PDB file of C-alpha atoms in Angstrom:
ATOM      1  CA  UNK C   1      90.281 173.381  59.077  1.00 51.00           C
ATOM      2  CA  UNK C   2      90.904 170.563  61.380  1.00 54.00           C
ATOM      3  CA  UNK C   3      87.513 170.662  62.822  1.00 52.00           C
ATOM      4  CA  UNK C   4      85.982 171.092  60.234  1.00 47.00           C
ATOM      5  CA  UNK C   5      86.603 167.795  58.701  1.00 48.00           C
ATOM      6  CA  UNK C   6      85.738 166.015  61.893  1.00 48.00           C
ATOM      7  CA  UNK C   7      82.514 167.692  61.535  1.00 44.00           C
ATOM      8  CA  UNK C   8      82.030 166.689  57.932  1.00 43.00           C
ATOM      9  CA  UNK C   9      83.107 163.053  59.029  1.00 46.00           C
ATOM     10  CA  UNK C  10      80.471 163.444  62.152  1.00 46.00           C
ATOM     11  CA  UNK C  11      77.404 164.131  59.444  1.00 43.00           C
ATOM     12  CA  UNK C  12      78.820 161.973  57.181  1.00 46.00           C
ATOM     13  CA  UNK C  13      78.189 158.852  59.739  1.00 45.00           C
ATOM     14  CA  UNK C  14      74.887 160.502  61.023  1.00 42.00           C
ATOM     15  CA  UNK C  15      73.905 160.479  57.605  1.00 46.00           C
ATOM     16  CA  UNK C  16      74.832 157.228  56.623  1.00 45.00           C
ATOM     17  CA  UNK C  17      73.245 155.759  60.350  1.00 45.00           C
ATOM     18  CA  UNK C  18      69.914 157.314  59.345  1.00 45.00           C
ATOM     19  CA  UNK C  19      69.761 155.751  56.079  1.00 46.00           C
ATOM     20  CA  UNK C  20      70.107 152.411  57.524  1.00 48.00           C
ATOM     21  CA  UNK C  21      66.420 152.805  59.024  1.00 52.00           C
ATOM     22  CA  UNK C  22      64.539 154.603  56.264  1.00 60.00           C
ATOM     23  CA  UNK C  23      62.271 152.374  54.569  1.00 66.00           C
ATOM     24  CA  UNK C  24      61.536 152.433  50.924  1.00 86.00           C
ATOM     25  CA  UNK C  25      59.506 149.596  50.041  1.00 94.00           C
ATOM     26  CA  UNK C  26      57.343 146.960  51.641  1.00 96.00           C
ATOM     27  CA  UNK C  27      54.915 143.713  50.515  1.00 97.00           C
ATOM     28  CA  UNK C  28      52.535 142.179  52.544  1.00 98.00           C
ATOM     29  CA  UNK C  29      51.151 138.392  52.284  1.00 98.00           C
ATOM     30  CA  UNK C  30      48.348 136.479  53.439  1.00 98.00           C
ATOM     31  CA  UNK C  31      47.930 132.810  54.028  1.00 97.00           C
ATOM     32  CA  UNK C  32      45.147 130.585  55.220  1.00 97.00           C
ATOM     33  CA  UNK C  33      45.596 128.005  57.879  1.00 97.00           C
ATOM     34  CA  UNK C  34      46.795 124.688  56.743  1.00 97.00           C
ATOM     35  CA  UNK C  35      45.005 121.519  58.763  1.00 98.00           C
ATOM     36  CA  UNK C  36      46.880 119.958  61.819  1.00 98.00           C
ATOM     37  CA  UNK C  37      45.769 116.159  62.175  1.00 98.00           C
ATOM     38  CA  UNK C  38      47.156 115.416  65.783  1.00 98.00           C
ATOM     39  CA  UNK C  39      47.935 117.025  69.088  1.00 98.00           C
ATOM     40  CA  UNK C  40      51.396 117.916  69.183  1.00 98.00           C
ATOM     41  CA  UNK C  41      51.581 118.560  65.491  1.00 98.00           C
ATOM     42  CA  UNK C  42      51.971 121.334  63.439  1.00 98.00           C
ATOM     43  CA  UNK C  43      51.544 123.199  60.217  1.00 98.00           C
ATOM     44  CA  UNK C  44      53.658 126.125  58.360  1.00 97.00           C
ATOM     45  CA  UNK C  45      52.135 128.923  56.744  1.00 97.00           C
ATOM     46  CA  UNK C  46      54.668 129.923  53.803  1.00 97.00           C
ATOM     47  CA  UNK C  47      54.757 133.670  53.498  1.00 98.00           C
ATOM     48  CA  UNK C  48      56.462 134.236  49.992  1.00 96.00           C
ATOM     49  CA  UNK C  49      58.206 137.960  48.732  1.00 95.00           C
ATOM     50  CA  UNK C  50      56.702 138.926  45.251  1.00 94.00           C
ATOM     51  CA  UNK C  51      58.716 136.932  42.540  1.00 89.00           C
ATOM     52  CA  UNK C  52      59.544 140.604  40.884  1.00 88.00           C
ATOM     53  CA  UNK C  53      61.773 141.308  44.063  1.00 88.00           C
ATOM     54  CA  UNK C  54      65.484 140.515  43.572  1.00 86.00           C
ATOM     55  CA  UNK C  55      67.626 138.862  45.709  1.00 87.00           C
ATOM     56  CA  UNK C  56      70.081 140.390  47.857  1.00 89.00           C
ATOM     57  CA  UNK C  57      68.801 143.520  46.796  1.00 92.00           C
ATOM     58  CA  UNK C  58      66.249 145.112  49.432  1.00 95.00           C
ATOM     59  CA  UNK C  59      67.145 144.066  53.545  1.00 97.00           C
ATOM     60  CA  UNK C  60      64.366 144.121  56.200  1.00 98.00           C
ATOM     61  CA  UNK C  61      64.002 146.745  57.972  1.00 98.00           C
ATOM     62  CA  UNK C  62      60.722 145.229  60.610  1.00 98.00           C
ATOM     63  CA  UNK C  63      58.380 143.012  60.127  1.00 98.00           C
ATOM     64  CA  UNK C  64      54.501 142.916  61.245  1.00 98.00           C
ATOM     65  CA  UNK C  65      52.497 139.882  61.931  1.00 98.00           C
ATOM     66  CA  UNK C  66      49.131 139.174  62.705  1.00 98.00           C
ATOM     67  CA  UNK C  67      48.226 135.725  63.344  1.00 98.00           C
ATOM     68  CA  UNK C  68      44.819 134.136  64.305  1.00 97.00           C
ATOM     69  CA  UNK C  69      44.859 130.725  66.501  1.00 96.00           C
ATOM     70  CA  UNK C  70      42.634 127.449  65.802  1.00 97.00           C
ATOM     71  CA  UNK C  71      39.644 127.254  67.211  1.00 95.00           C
ATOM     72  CA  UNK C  72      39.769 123.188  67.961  1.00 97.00           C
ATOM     73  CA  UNK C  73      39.763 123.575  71.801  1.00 97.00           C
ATOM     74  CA  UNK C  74      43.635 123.349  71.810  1.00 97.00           C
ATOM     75  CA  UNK C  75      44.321 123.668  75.493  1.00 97.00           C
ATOM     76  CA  UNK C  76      48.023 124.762  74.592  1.00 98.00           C
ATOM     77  CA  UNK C  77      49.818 126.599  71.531  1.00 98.00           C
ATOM     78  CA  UNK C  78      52.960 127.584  70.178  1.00 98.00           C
ATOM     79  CA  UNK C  79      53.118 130.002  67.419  1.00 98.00           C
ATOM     80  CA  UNK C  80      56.472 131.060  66.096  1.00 98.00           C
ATOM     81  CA  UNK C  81      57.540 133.007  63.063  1.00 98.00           C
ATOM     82  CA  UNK C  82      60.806 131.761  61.070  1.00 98.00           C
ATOM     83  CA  UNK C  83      63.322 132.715  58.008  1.00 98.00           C
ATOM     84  CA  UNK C  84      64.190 130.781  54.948  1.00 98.00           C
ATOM     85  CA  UNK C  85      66.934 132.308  52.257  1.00 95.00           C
ATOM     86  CA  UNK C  86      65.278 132.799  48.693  1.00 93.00           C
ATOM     87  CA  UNK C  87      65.933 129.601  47.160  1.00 91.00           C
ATOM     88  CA  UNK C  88      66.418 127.582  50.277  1.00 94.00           C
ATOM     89  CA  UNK C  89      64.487 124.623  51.840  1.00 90.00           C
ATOM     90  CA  UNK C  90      65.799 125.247  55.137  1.00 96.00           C
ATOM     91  CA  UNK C  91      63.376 127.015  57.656  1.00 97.00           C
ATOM     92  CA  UNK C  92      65.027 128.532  60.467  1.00 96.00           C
ATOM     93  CA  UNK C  93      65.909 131.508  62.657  1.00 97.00           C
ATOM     94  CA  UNK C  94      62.291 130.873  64.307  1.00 98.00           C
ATOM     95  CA  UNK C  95      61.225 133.567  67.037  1.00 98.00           C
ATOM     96  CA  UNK C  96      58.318 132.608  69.647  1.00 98.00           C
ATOM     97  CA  UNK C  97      55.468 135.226  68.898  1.00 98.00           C
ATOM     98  CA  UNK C  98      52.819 133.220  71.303  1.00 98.00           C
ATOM     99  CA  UNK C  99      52.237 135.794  73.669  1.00 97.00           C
ATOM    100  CA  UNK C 100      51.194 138.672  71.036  1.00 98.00           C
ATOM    101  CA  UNK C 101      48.774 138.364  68.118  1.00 98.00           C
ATOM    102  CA  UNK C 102      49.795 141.107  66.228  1.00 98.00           C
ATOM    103  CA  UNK C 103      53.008 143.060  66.174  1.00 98.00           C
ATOM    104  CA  UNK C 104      56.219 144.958  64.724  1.00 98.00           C
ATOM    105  CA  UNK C 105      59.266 143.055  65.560  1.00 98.00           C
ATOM    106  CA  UNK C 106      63.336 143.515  64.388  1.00 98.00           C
ATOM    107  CA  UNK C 107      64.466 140.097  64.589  1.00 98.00           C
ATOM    108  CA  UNK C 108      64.728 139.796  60.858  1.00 98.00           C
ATOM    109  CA  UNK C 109      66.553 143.201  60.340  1.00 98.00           C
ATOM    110  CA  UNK C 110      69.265 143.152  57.616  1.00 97.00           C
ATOM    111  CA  UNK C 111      68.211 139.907  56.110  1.00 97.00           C
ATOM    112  CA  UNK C 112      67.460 139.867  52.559  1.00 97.00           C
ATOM    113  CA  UNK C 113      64.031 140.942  52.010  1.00 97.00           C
ATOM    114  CA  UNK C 114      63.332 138.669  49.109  1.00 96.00           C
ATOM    115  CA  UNK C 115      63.312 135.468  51.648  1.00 96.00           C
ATOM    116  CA  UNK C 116      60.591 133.389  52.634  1.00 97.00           C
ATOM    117  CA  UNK C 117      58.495 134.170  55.678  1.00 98.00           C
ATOM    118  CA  UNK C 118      56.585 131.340  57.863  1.00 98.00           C
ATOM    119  CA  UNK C 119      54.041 130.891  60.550  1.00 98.00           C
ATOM    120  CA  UNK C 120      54.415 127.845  62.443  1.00 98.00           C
ATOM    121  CA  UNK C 121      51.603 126.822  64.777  1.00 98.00           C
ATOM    122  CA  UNK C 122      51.716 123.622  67.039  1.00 98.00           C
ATOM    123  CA  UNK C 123      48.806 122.869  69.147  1.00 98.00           C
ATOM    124  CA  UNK C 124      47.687 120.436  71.783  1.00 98.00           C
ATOM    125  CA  UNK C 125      44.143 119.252  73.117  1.00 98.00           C
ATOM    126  CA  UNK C 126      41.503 119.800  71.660  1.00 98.00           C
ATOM    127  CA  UNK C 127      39.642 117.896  68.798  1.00 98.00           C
ATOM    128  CA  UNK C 128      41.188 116.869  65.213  1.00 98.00           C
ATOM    129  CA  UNK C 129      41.497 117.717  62.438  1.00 98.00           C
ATOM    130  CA  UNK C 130      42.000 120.993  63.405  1.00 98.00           C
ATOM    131  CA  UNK C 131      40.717 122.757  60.519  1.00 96.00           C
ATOM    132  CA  UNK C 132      40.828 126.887  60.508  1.00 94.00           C
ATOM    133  CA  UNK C 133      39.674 129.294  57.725  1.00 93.00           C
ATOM    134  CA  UNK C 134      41.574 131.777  59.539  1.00 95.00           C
ATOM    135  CA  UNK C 135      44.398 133.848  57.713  1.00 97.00           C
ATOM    136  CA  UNK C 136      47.787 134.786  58.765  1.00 98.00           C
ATOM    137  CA  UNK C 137      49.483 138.018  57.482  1.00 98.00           C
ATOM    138  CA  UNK C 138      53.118 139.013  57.405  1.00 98.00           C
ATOM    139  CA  UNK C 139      54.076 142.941  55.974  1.00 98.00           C
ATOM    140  CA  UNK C 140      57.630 142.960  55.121  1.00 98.00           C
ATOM    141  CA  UNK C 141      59.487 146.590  55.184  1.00 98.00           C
ATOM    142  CA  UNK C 142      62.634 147.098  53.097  1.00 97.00           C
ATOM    143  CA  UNK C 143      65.357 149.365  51.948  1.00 95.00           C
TER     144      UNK C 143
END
């Protein structure tokens, strides 16, 4: 009897640590590139969950990104994606993606899936206004 409630505890947590990586739902946005005037500056591509989704809710899972860079003649770039709260002004928990276009990342994980994404790119050299038609796109995935 004994082990067999450590081995109904045992599935019980097996279960319960699978569940925390299924993913049931997901939404996907697009944004254009906003103009950056100057070398050194910047502009932030808002990235905004479906007003249907409710807060605190639904918890990332991963996150995809694809991102396209502007083609001014920038000599150097930094491209970074970042985390605002529903609700909030405040843009932060920013992670470098630079170095890959496109890809999956778990940086986000847990956070509530009804936030606000952003691109940020900042650029240098080149010629200005740096004007792109390019689009950005950020896939959320949620349970």
């Amino acid at each position: 009897m004994k082990n067999m409630k450590k081995w109904i505890a045992m599935c019980a947590m097996l279960g319960a640590a699978a569940q925390t990586h299924a993913v049931v739902g997901s939404w996907t946005k697009q944004t254009a590139h906003y103009p950056i005037y100057f070398s050194g500056g910047y502009a932030e591509m808002p990235f905004s969950s479906p007003t249907s989704m409710p807060t605190l809710t639904s918890f990332v899972t991963s996150v995809s990104y694809q991102w396209t860079g502007y083609g001014n003649g920038n000599t150097s770039r930094v491209v970074q994606i970042c985390y605002s709260a529903k609700y909030s002004a405040t843009i932060g928990r920013c992670h470098n993606i630079s170095d890959r276009q496109q890809a999956t990342i778990h940086n986000f994980d847990g956070l509530d899936a009804s936030g606000k994404f952003w691109i940020r790119h900042q650029i240098w050299g080149g010629t200005y206004p740096a004007i792109s038609s390019a689009l950005d796109t950020v896939t959320v995935m949620h349970q």
